[in-house]
Each structure stands twice: as structure tokens, then as C-alpha cells.
């Protein structure tokens, strides 16, 4: 049984939408209700066939209905038997008016391919129901002169549509046509329009790399079936193994290369058009997603994408246009300078992108959609809280996968994905984006909230600001964000597992069980801390973590073991690492489950070094087998969970990685059960980057079936979501 809450906005009132929902719910044998509110249509359905309902809701909606965006949230069943239409109620929540960028709608697509339409094959076709919003607005109110469309003067035809309340383009701010709107231009050759487009198509067919200006920035595109060009792209972009997203022309084409569930299909065709991580069938070039069984698939979301993909019989790698670790390029001049060396052609246009916005990424975890990156198509939709905040907050987020947030009343608005704020360049982008939000929303915070890590650039930035400020512990912020998005008011047990975060005792945490409310937390259990040999280096080299654990287990004898992490180092390196271990030099303590997972990957010989965050965990995830039901023993001493026996088990099973991985993950779930039973709090929140692991989350939910388990569905469980937790903490602080 599943229950979902669906909020729809757009043209959904006065078009027979509620009777349609009623019939559909009956048809799918679901209970619940539908009602109109001031903002759109609100639906709750419950039953077995909610996924079918969601899919058909989009496919079979009344012809006049236009869904601008929809928010779907999975909830615990409450036992609805009947389905009914509820009478309207006046909306109370105050609307925050900026919409995200919305994928090209069906009507515009029809016109795009209609030779008789005046916008036939026009790459910037849009209407009231679709097109750019967040990426073109310069200031509020959202009106044409306040967007980057201000430099284009409407022709008389467009103006007529724009002013006609009967027209689909009535007050569509980015309205444009071939006579008056933006144009394509190819760099460096200078072709325009159709000529530019056909040259790009030819180049892609010939195995070239083309940079294409999209909605929130540039993509680098190339044939996803051609391993030579994909490898060439990796070389130019300096991106070793981190998977590339692939854009397919339609669902049918994706299904040639990947297995899709109904839920994944619904996510792929949703107006947000996120990248969805799906299980590969094979067939794509090996270098697209090296060593992994998942691929990041998505569908065209701008008319230009549609025109390109529809002229090709192969899918395209579509990765953000940048050098590895740098922010996505959005301006033409920047593109020529930075993407010129990476690509054979650059397809530019003259509609300016006001703010960068990377593609969003979603993955189905534990049966529910989990945002991995919440950005284009989702931002700046607010998270609405079930309570009011005491003050206005700017929450600066963490360091990796940064987002920041502004919060007031019962509203939290998270920024788009900023990236890893590790160098001067990303710090500048961070500052610029904060300033942008302040101006856009005329926002001035009462307080700034930051992470406790003294060396996060975002913490340093917060410290330099002339506002009151407060720090929040990293893993507590993770849990708070899960509580906030689920609207929980009661105390929870937060299971907060990730790579690392700064603990209140100055060590690195990451395997935490926290008893939390909105004011305080208590660290009730945690994994036994171990040493990260070489500090930061241990993050890149799981072998260092594994060796450290083996030294804990076997002392110096560990150095003689015939195990992959030991064999990975030469004698000299082993001596140095042993010294670091025994004299505690550059070997900080950590309780991180992320690092434990890395160590297991190392001992199983899967990965001694990683080239991107989470790589080892993703490889492990692929090996998990639901047929394996047993676990390893573990011991709890006081409030520490000792992993000694778990590790011994993994070492014993090392010749059968599938068994070892499955038992290991089952054991982690069993540890959660042990703690939950001991702590005895009804509600359990799962957060932190480790909770992006599908089998792990599924198993924890299974083991904790006697508890109310909450996961993330609106913001990422990784560090991209902690600004929400920070914002809520700061906003609820008692007034000084
Ligand atoms: Zn449209
Ligand atoms: Zn026009
Ligand atoms: Fe974290």
C-alpha cells in the first residue's frame, strides 16, 4: 500500500480536472480525495496502483489541462477506503512567485513539428505552460522587461498572442518567433539557424564533440554509442570515470538501453525532466558510466534538444559544459574561451542565461524518488514548513555539492546546485549566487547559519559577514532537513551516515545515531572511530582506510597479510603509513560509515583508489543480492558500535564479493534495528550521503518495519540538502 500527495499547478481548474482525477482514481481502485485550492489542484490517493495512477495522470489528463509543475510526495498510508471530490477551500499560503524552468510542453512540440505553423522548427518556441523562467528572470515582478528577453522586441504577431487572454501565449514572458526572437549561431564558423543546426547534426554523426547552449548552461554533447569520442571527451574535460549523463530522444529509446520501472518513467517525463539513474541493459559506450550498472538518463527539455535528438538515431552524452570541478559555463564569451578547447563546435544563441542551473538528478531509492541533485526544473520552488519560523535566515550549506537557502515565515527556498565550494572560483560563484538571491527576493537575513567545520569555505564566508550567526553540527543538520521536509514535529531518531562532517568533539563524524528535536540533539550511538591514514588522502584511497582497520584488528601483523589493501602499497609506503597510524600523525579519527563502505570495497579487491565521491559505494550497491538474507555479528560497547566482527566476516567471505557485500549491507540495517529498539523513538529519519544507497535504504526500511521511517523526497540526503536543516534550526532559535 502506498499513499501519495500530489500538488498540481497550471491550467488545472475549470477544465474538468477533478472529475477526471475522480474517474482515474476509481479506475485504479484507489482511495483518497481531490480538491481545488487557490494554487491549483491537490490530490491524495492511496492503494496498490498509485504508480499507474501517477503515470496516467500525466498521459490521460483532459485536453485543456496544462500541468505547469507537479510535486509528488510519498506518505505513510492512512487507510482511505473511498475516493471523493472535496469542496474548494481558500488558499492561505502566500505564493513565492518565481517558477522553475519548465520542459517544452506537448502543444509547443506539436507546433514545432508542424510545417504550417509559423514557429515550425523554431528552437526557442515556448508558451505560458513551458519554457525558461528561473534562468531568465532578472528581477521581480516576473515581466518581460525584467527578463533577459527584454532585448527582443515582440513582432506584431507575437504581441497579438501575448495580449490575447484566449491565447496559449497570453502573458508568456519569453514569447518569441523566428521573426523577433533569439537565433542560433555556430562558433567558430558563423552559420545561423537551420544551417547551424544541420552542421551540428552532421558533426555529431561524424563523432565530433559539440558544446550546446541550453537552459541553465552549456552541455558538451557527443555520440553516446561511440567509445572513441566519449573517451576523447573524458580526456578533454579531464574527467576520469565519473559517469556522464545521456540524453535520449524518447522513453522508447531509453528502454533499448535501460530497464525502467513505472515510477522511473513518470520521473523521466515529469516537467522537471531530471536525469534519472536507471539500470543499464548495456549497449552504450563503455566510457559513459565505467564500472557501473547504472546510467544517468534524461529526455530533451528544450526545443533545441528536441530538434537535435530527433535528427539522430543514437543517444547523446550530455554533460555539463565545464572543466572537471569548475562551474557550468553559461555565457557566450565564456563558452568560446573555456569550451572552445574542449569541443569542435559551439552552438550559441543570443538569449542570455541570467543564472546558471545544472540539470537535476533523481534516483529511486527504497521504492521512492530521491533527489541526488536538486536544481534545474525544481529550483526555486519553495519547501513549505508545517510551522512558522521566528526569523529570517540565510543558511550557507556545506562545502561539497553546496546549496544555500533563504528562509522566512513557513517558506524555505533552496538555491540551485552551486557545486563543491573548494576553490576561489567556486567561492566566487557561491558569493555571487547568494547576492543574486538577496536581490531577487529583496531579502535581508536576521541570522546566518553555517556548518561547524572551521575550514569549510562557506563557514569562513559566514564568519566574515556582519550579521549574527550560529553554527549547526553537520549530521544534525542532515536530520533536521529530513524532519523539515517530512513535516515532523516530534522527536526523532536520526540515522545520519555520510563521508565526513565535523563533529562537536573536533573529530570527523559520519556514522551517527542522533536523538533530535528542532532545538537540540544527543549523539546516542555511533560507529567505533578509526584512523584515516593521511587525512584527506584516505578519501581518495579506500586502501588507506582498510589498512587502518586491519591495523586495529591485527596490529603490525596486518602488514604481512595477503589482502588487496595491503598488497596495494609497497614496503616503503607501508612503513610510512604504519608510522602515521602508530604516532597519530595526520591520521584523524572518524566514525564514518561512508569510509567503512570504502574499506569493504578495498578488502574485496573492488577498488583501492576512487576518482569521484561515492564511487566505491556505487560499485558495492551494484553487487548487492536480495537473495542473501543473513548478517554478520556485531558488538555494541556503551554507545559505540564495534565493527570488528563485521570486518572479520567480510575478510572471511572476500572470495565471494556478492555474499560479502550483501551480508555487510544487511548487517548495517540490523545495527539500525538494534539502535532503534534501544533508543525507542517511534520516528526514524534516514539522512546523509550514504542513504542514497538503494539496497541499504530498502533493507533499513524492512528491518525497521515496526517504526515510522522517513526518507528524503524533496531535497537530497547528501550535503546538497543540509542548507534546509540549517535554515530551520536558525529560524526556530528563540528570539534573543
Ligand atoms: Zn508550451
Ligand atoms: Zn514574433
Ligand atoms: Fe554530509
PDB file of C-alpha atoms in Angstrom, residues 7-10 12-13 37-41 68-71 90-100 102 140-142 378 380-384 388 406 408-413 440-441:
ATOM      1  CA  UNK A   7       0.100  19.123  -5.915  1.00  0.00           C
ATOM      2  CA  UNK A   8      -0.531  20.349  -9.432  1.00  0.00           C
ATOM      3  CA  UNK A   9      -0.265  23.862 -10.732  1.00  0.00           C
ATOM      4  CA  UNK A  10      -1.036  25.272 -14.131  1.00  0.00           C
ATOM      5  CA  UNK A  12      -5.939  22.657 -13.914  1.00  0.00           C
ATOM      6  CA  UNK A  13      -9.079  24.474 -12.791  1.00  0.00           C
ATOM      7  CA  UNK A  37      -7.159  25.233  -3.763  1.00  0.00           C
ATOM      8  CA  UNK A  38      -6.008  28.756  -4.549  1.00  0.00           C
ATOM      9  CA  UNK A  39      -2.850  27.459  -6.119  1.00  0.00           C
ATOM     10  CA  UNK A  40      -4.073  24.547  -8.196  1.00  0.00           C
ATOM     11  CA  UNK A  41      -5.277  21.033  -7.612  1.00  0.00           C
ATOM     12  CA  UNK A  68       2.922  23.581 -15.177  1.00  0.00           C
ATOM     13  CA  UNK A  69       4.546  21.643 -12.460  1.00  0.00           C
ATOM     14  CA  UNK A  70       3.688  18.933 -10.095  1.00  0.00           C
ATOM     15  CA  UNK A  71       5.026  17.954  -6.754  1.00  0.00           C
ATOM     16  CA  UNK A  90      -9.291  29.323   0.082  1.00  0.00           C
ATOM     17  CA  UNK A  91      -5.533  29.127  -0.029  1.00  0.00           C
ATOM     18  CA  UNK A  92      -3.721  30.584   2.935  1.00  0.00           C
ATOM     19  CA  UNK A  93      -0.069  30.113   1.986  1.00  0.00           C
ATOM     20  CA  UNK A  94       1.464  33.116   0.363  1.00  0.00           C
ATOM     21  CA  UNK A  95       2.860  32.389  -3.041  1.00  0.00           C
ATOM     22  CA  UNK A  96       6.502  32.850  -3.898  1.00  0.00           C
ATOM     23  CA  UNK A  97       6.290  33.737  -7.482  1.00  0.00           C
ATOM     24  CA  UNK A  98       9.303  32.552  -9.422  1.00  0.00           C
ATOM     25  CA  UNK A  99       8.753  29.305 -11.272  1.00  0.00           C
ATOM     26  CA  UNK A 100      11.480  26.901 -12.282  1.00  0.00           C
ATOM     27  CA  UNK A 102       9.787  24.064 -17.431  1.00  0.00           C
ATOM     28  CA  UNK A 140      10.633  40.728  -9.784  1.00  0.00           C
ATOM     29  CA  UNK A 141       7.865  41.072 -10.764  1.00  0.00           C
ATOM     30  CA  UNK A 142       8.278  38.473 -13.468  1.00  0.00           C
ATOM     31  CA  UNK A 378      12.942  22.169  -9.261  1.00  0.00           C
ATOM     32  CA  UNK A 380      13.342  27.838  -6.805  1.00  0.00           C
ATOM     33  CA  UNK A 381      10.165  26.013  -5.748  1.00  0.00           C
ATOM     34  CA  UNK A 382       9.923  26.526  -2.001  1.00  0.00           C
ATOM     35  CA  UNK A 383       9.811  23.873   0.694  1.00  0.00           C
ATOM     36  CA  UNK A 384       6.766  24.711   2.823  1.00  0.00           C
ATOM     37  CA  UNK A 388       6.380  29.370  11.161  1.00  0.00           C
ATOM     38  CA  UNK A 406      16.896  31.607   2.458  1.00  0.00           C
ATOM     39  CA  UNK A 408      11.139  33.247   6.202  1.00  0.00           C
ATOM     40  CA  UNK A 409       7.645  32.567   7.600  1.00  0.00           C
ATOM     41  CA  UNK A 410       6.937  28.949   6.686  1.00  0.00           C
ATOM     42  CA  UNK A 411       8.986  29.030   3.498  1.00  0.00           C
ATOM     43  CA  UNK A 412      12.489  27.774   2.704  1.00  0.00           C
ATOM     44  CA  UNK A 413      13.902  28.456  -0.749  1.00  0.00           C
ATOM     45  CA  UNK A 440      15.899  38.826  -6.319  1.00  0.00           C
ATOM     46  CA  UNK A 441      13.837  38.274  -3.176  1.00  0.00           C
TER      47      UNK A 441
END
